[in-house]
């Protein structure tokens, strides 16, 4: 047994179909009396449903969340929250909405409550990314960690099959990197492996039948575990590459994670054999990278960066940006190695 440090993050998790109906009681337990509900414009109806459940505890709806939290929208949301005298922020939606509520919490110190409807895991982390002048900066601060998370699989029934598949693999990516991350320990590794297994089992069923509540519950449970792993362990090569491809080339978040993950795993396979064995076991395959690639196929996801609109001539620049600052990774990062990885991801080759 290796030496390790394990630090649990605080936060209450309430899980189960229909549990959003307990929202008002849960919020009252927190001591909040004036809750501002956040959503994207597209999820306005869900926000209205939550405001209805909160009744007099709701002071308004702010339905202006946009992917990657533009700083000016965060400032606007902050003003709206202060004008209403809100003492807590409820985010109903995916990482986009939770990100906006976190940005406001960062400025005011008031608590975030999350009702996640995707599998990206932001609700379990103290990580906040805000985009200013085209650059996304990430901070880690306990003020943004949601104090209460209600996982209600019924809220995910409307998530389209195509979004569900890639969102779930985005969740799996957190757990894969948690297995070889710098602060990995027996507890986070156990959580990560169980999270991958739950999502890998559930996602093909979710994509086949998006209304399958049992499969939705399994997927959401896996997303919770994978988000917890993301929160506790430092990420490495895979997240760095996706950050570069999203931030500098505008590629979509979950789709990019889905395409890059098998190749990042293949790159790290020789240097992280124990982690790869756990990923393979969770997927029920012999080999982690090809198992991840096959899962992407099974959920009908795109497997090539060229299909996301990346130009082949951008690969050199992407490799250069991704290797200019050193960071920890099980296998040393080389420019040629990353360029070859990106070439495989660009063409969507199945890892050998
Ligand atoms: P998202 O929140 O943008 O949602 C993806 C799509 O699904 C959107 O089009 C949304 O409208 C739709 N959708 C969501 N719920 C739905 C529902 N119930 N029914 C129908 N459609 C629904 O996507 P995401 O992948 O969850 O979040 C991405 C953002 O979160 C990125 O900015 C990413 O960087 C950030 N993120 C942050 C963390 C963190 O720890 N800070 C972790 C993961 C992701």
XYZ file of C-alpha atoms and ligand atoms in Angstrom:
396
model
C 0.000 0.000 0.000
C 1.391 3.427 -1.001
C 1.299 6.435 1.323
C -1.504 8.839 0.454
C -3.550 11.840 1.567
C -7.337 11.833 1.197
C -9.332 15.007 1.730
C -13.136 14.791 1.536
C -14.993 17.787 0.116
C -18.118 18.878 2.010
C -21.550 18.897 0.377
C -24.896 17.159 0.672
C -26.019 14.823 -2.118
C -29.654 13.785 -2.450
C -30.205 11.130 -5.098
C -33.311 9.617 -6.622
C -36.137 9.879 -9.134
C -38.569 12.603 -8.069
C -36.269 13.974 -5.333
C -36.543 17.512 -6.786
C -39.930 17.606 -5.073
C -38.027 17.918 -1.769
C -36.220 21.020 -2.998
C -38.019 23.518 -0.746
C -37.350 21.462 2.407
C -33.710 20.937 1.444
C -33.217 24.639 0.742
C -34.867 25.553 4.048
C -32.411 23.196 5.809
C -29.600 25.240 4.270
C -31.127 28.366 5.746
C -31.656 30.082 2.381
C -34.750 32.268 1.980
C -34.272 34.060 -1.363
C -33.146 31.709 -4.097
C -32.316 32.872 -7.618
C -32.770 30.084 -10.183
C -30.261 29.874 -13.059
C -30.675 28.146 -16.427
C -29.790 28.488 -20.086
C -32.477 30.078 -22.293
C -33.293 26.583 -23.606
C -33.992 25.147 -20.132
C -36.250 28.028 -19.006
C -39.190 25.646 -18.499
C -37.141 23.526 -16.083
C -36.135 26.675 -14.195
C -39.809 27.633 -13.932
C -40.640 24.178 -12.594
C -37.948 24.547 -9.888
C -39.151 28.060 -9.008
C -42.653 26.611 -8.671
C -41.417 23.918 -6.277
C -39.541 26.539 -4.255
C -42.664 28.703 -4.040
C -42.028 31.789 -1.869
C -38.349 30.820 -1.482
C -37.698 31.743 -5.145
C -36.922 35.387 -5.946
C -36.497 35.035 -9.692
C -35.125 33.218 -12.733
C -31.959 34.192 -14.591
C -31.993 32.200 -17.839
C -28.921 33.650 -19.545
C -26.237 31.006 -19.034
C -23.868 30.549 -21.999
C -21.153 27.892 -22.445
C -17.740 28.655 -20.827
C -19.075 31.507 -18.621
C -18.259 34.753 -20.481
C -17.041 37.251 -17.826
C -19.479 39.981 -18.884
C -22.453 37.619 -18.471
C -21.154 36.592 -15.043
C -20.974 40.270 -14.014
C -24.512 40.823 -15.306
C -25.782 37.780 -13.387
C -24.062 39.053 -10.260
C -25.810 42.401 -10.545
C -29.171 40.694 -11.054
C -28.596 38.474 -7.999
C -27.608 41.403 -5.787
C -30.537 43.533 -7.007
C -32.933 40.748 -5.996
C -31.192 40.249 -2.646
C -30.669 36.545 -3.434
C -29.033 34.529 -0.649
C -28.517 31.298 -2.650
C -28.220 30.303 -6.316
C -29.918 27.268 -7.751
C -28.514 25.949 -11.028
C -30.717 23.568 -13.011
C -28.908 22.299 -16.092
C -25.458 21.145 -17.139
C -21.962 22.514 -16.626
C -22.858 25.696 -18.498
C -25.528 26.721 -15.988
C -23.662 25.455 -12.942
C -20.626 27.459 -14.136
C -22.613 30.699 -14.158
C -24.005 30.085 -10.652
C -20.465 29.304 -9.457
C -19.140 32.544 -10.956
C -21.739 34.542 -9.016
C -20.976 32.573 -5.844
C -17.283 33.336 -6.295
C -18.063 37.058 -6.246
C -20.612 37.073 -3.414
C -19.700 34.077 -1.249
C -23.315 32.808 -1.242
C -24.041 29.082 -1.679
C -24.771 27.176 -4.894
C -27.416 24.466 -5.105
C -27.239 22.250 -8.198
C -29.760 20.054 -9.972
C -27.612 18.579 -12.762
C -29.172 17.477 -16.036
C -25.988 16.309 -17.826
C -23.106 14.008 -16.863
C -20.228 16.513 -16.933
C -19.722 16.571 -13.144
C -19.204 20.299 -12.463
C -21.649 20.122 -9.528
C -19.131 18.083 -7.489
C -16.130 20.365 -7.963
C -14.714 23.597 -6.556
C -13.451 24.410 -10.065
C -14.660 27.496 -11.929
C -13.751 28.448 -15.495
C -14.496 31.985 -16.743
C -13.788 33.271 -20.264
C -12.484 36.772 -20.798
C -11.220 38.194 -24.119
C -11.321 34.719 -25.633
C -9.197 33.108 -22.911
C -10.708 30.684 -20.402
C -9.092 30.822 -16.969
C -9.693 28.259 -14.259
C -9.633 28.796 -10.511
C -10.206 26.366 -7.672
C -12.043 27.853 -4.699
C -14.252 26.230 -2.041
C -16.728 29.133 -2.322
C -17.984 27.729 -5.644
C -18.410 24.121 -4.501
C -22.179 23.437 -4.447
C -23.430 22.981 -0.886
C -26.371 20.838 -1.986
C -26.718 18.641 -5.073
C -29.993 16.956 -5.954
C -29.541 14.249 -8.571
C -32.964 13.522 -9.984
C -32.735 11.214 -13.046
C -36.196 12.364 -14.174
C -34.576 15.738 -14.997
C -32.287 14.016 -17.493
C -35.007 12.240 -19.479
C -35.119 15.126 -21.969
C -31.370 15.160 -22.613
C -31.097 14.120 -26.272
C -29.459 10.737 -26.980
C -26.574 12.290 -28.914
C -25.792 14.753 -26.088
C -26.173 12.038 -23.430
C -23.559 9.756 -25.026
C -20.795 12.353 -25.283
C -21.679 13.953 -21.953
C -21.312 10.556 -20.267
C -17.924 9.971 -21.892
C -16.899 13.465 -20.735
C -17.686 12.185 -17.226
C -15.670 9.023 -17.830
C -12.693 11.159 -18.941
C -12.525 12.720 -15.468
C -12.361 9.295 -13.859
C -9.743 7.940 -16.293
C -7.395 10.826 -15.494
C -8.201 10.571 -11.778
C -6.797 7.034 -11.838
C -3.318 8.289 -12.736
C -3.528 11.897 -11.480
C -1.048 13.300 -9.039
C -3.260 13.081 -5.947
C -4.816 9.695 -6.792
C -5.437 7.571 -3.693
C -7.308 4.320 -2.961
C -10.617 6.104 -2.307
C -10.618 8.263 -5.445
C -9.486 5.280 -7.526
C -12.325 3.136 -6.182
C -14.774 5.968 -6.912
C -13.366 6.501 -10.401
C -13.517 2.832 -11.356
C -17.090 2.473 -10.101
C -18.060 5.667 -11.955
C -16.629 4.438 -15.259
C -18.354 1.069 -14.843
C -21.758 2.633 -14.112
C -21.573 5.060 -17.045
C -20.173 2.496 -19.493
C -23.009 0.090 -18.663
C -25.727 2.720 -18.757
C -24.823 4.894 -21.747
C -25.590 2.449 -24.578
C -28.982 1.769 -22.933
C -29.645 5.510 -22.497
C -28.841 6.164 -26.157
C -31.068 3.269 -27.275
C -33.958 4.393 -25.076
C -33.539 7.943 -23.678
C -36.694 7.477 -21.576
C -35.289 4.450 -19.687
C -35.368 5.809 -16.127
C -33.346 2.920 -14.670
C -30.508 3.486 -17.179
C -30.743 7.251 -16.609
C -30.357 6.680 -12.867
C -27.276 4.482 -13.395
C -25.727 7.060 -15.721
C -26.347 9.901 -13.277
C -24.921 7.839 -10.420
C -21.797 7.225 -12.533
C -21.593 10.935 -13.339
C -21.674 11.764 -9.627
C -18.790 9.391 -8.904
C -16.748 10.631 -11.875
C -17.368 14.271 -10.874
C -16.164 13.470 -7.346
C -12.983 12.021 -8.829
C -12.478 15.161 -10.943
C -12.867 17.279 -7.813
C -10.268 15.392 -5.802
C -7.398 14.640 -8.212
C -5.303 16.770 -10.571
C -6.052 16.216 -14.250
C -3.335 15.642 -16.863
C -2.729 15.282 -20.625
C -6.289 14.527 -21.717
C -7.844 17.570 -20.018
C -4.983 19.788 -21.189
C -5.552 18.768 -24.826
C -9.315 19.288 -24.612
C -8.759 22.686 -22.993
C -6.517 23.703 -25.907
C -8.884 22.337 -28.572
C -11.903 24.011 -26.960
C -10.227 27.262 -25.923
C -8.030 28.002 -28.949
C -9.970 26.247 -31.723
C -13.568 26.530 -30.491
C -14.328 22.795 -30.580
C -17.389 21.597 -28.598
C -16.650 20.432 -25.041
C -18.102 16.931 -24.609
C -17.624 15.833 -28.245
C -13.933 16.774 -28.075
C -13.475 14.847 -24.811
C -15.069 11.807 -26.419
C -12.739 11.847 -29.424
C -9.497 12.619 -27.576
C -9.938 10.244 -24.608
C -8.965 6.929 -26.309
C -5.829 8.547 -27.741
C -4.782 10.231 -24.491
C -5.269 6.854 -22.783
C -3.174 5.131 -25.487
C -0.413 7.715 -24.996
C -0.362 7.120 -21.239
C -0.918 3.341 -21.390
C 2.783 2.340 -21.096
C 3.331 4.669 -18.124
C 0.133 3.952 -16.167
C -0.489 0.192 -16.394
C -2.423 -0.090 -13.118
C -4.791 2.747 -14.050
C -5.354 1.242 -17.509
C -6.089 -2.165 -16.000
C -8.768 -0.551 -13.825
C -10.287 1.314 -16.784
C -10.360 -1.904 -18.838
C -11.967 -3.810 -15.952
C -14.601 -1.092 -15.559
C -15.355 -1.197 -19.281
C -15.390 -5.002 -19.337
C -12.654 -5.108 -22.005
C -9.047 -6.270 -22.281
C -7.611 -2.925 -23.311
C -8.588 0.537 -22.026
C -7.896 2.783 -25.069
C -9.661 0.577 -27.621
C -12.464 -0.063 -25.119
C -13.020 3.699 -24.803
C -13.028 4.038 -28.573
C -15.582 1.229 -28.886
C -17.788 2.880 -26.257
C -17.782 6.093 -28.329
C -18.908 4.037 -31.341
C -21.547 2.278 -29.243
C -23.148 5.604 -28.278
C -23.025 6.843 -31.875
C -20.468 9.598 -31.177
C -18.069 11.099 -33.683
C -14.573 9.667 -33.404
C -12.501 12.070 -35.540
C -11.538 15.681 -34.840
C -11.833 16.416 -38.557
C -15.575 15.812 -38.203
C -15.776 18.592 -35.592
C -14.436 21.100 -38.130
C -10.784 21.199 -37.052
C -8.431 21.878 -39.987
C -5.467 19.532 -40.506
C -3.085 22.502 -40.641
C -4.165 23.421 -37.068
C -2.629 20.249 -35.629
C 0.908 21.680 -35.477
C -0.277 24.762 -33.606
C -2.433 22.658 -31.253
C 0.581 20.443 -30.467
C 2.716 23.518 -29.895
C 0.214 25.166 -27.507
C -0.369 21.910 -25.627
C 3.343 21.400 -25.019
C 4.563 24.924 -24.329
C 4.004 24.834 -20.547
C 5.129 21.792 -18.559
C 2.566 19.871 -16.477
C 2.504 16.527 -14.708
C 1.537 13.468 -16.711
C 2.424 9.796 -16.241
C 4.310 9.681 -19.543
C 6.633 12.590 -20.384
C 5.077 15.030 -22.848
C 6.976 15.433 -26.109
C 5.969 17.609 -29.016
C 6.341 14.756 -31.503
C 4.377 12.395 -29.274
C 1.497 14.865 -28.897
C 1.547 15.683 -32.612
C 1.195 11.962 -33.398
C -1.617 11.607 -30.820
C -3.467 14.537 -32.418
C -3.006 13.010 -35.859
C -4.661 9.782 -34.671
C -7.501 11.760 -33.089
C -7.872 13.922 -36.173
C -8.349 10.892 -38.415
C -10.305 8.920 -35.810
C -8.052 5.832 -35.904
C -8.875 3.034 -33.483
C -6.031 2.824 -30.925
C -3.841 -0.212 -31.627
P -24.128 22.024 -21.146
O -24.487 22.450 -19.792
O -23.682 23.096 -22.097
O -25.325 21.201 -21.781
C -25.141 20.522 -23.024
C -26.393 20.647 -23.888
O -27.424 19.894 -23.313
C -26.904 22.075 -24.008
O -27.309 22.287 -25.330
C -28.089 22.090 -23.061
O -29.060 23.040 -23.426
C -28.593 20.677 -23.204
N -29.329 20.172 -22.042
C -28.901 20.150 -20.761
N -29.826 19.575 -19.984
C -30.866 19.221 -20.792
C -32.104 18.568 -20.560
N -32.484 18.159 -19.368
N -32.904 18.382 -21.627
C -32.541 18.776 -22.875
N -31.368 19.367 -23.136
C -30.553 19.605 -22.117
O -22.988 20.911 -21.172
P -21.989 20.299 -20.106
O -21.114 19.429 -20.899
O -22.697 19.761 -18.934
O -21.160 21.549 -19.593
C -20.112 22.102 -20.348
C -19.503 23.275 -19.606
O -19.236 22.922 -18.263
C -18.176 23.677 -20.203
O -18.050 25.077 -20.123
C -17.163 22.994 -19.304
O -15.906 23.615 -19.325
C -17.853 23.099 -17.971
N -17.447 22.061 -16.998
C -16.936 22.510 -15.810
C -16.551 21.598 -14.845
C -16.011 22.088 -13.533
O -15.706 21.298 -12.665
N -15.898 23.392 -13.348
C -16.691 20.219 -15.081
C -17.232 19.807 -16.295
C -17.629 20.740 -17.253
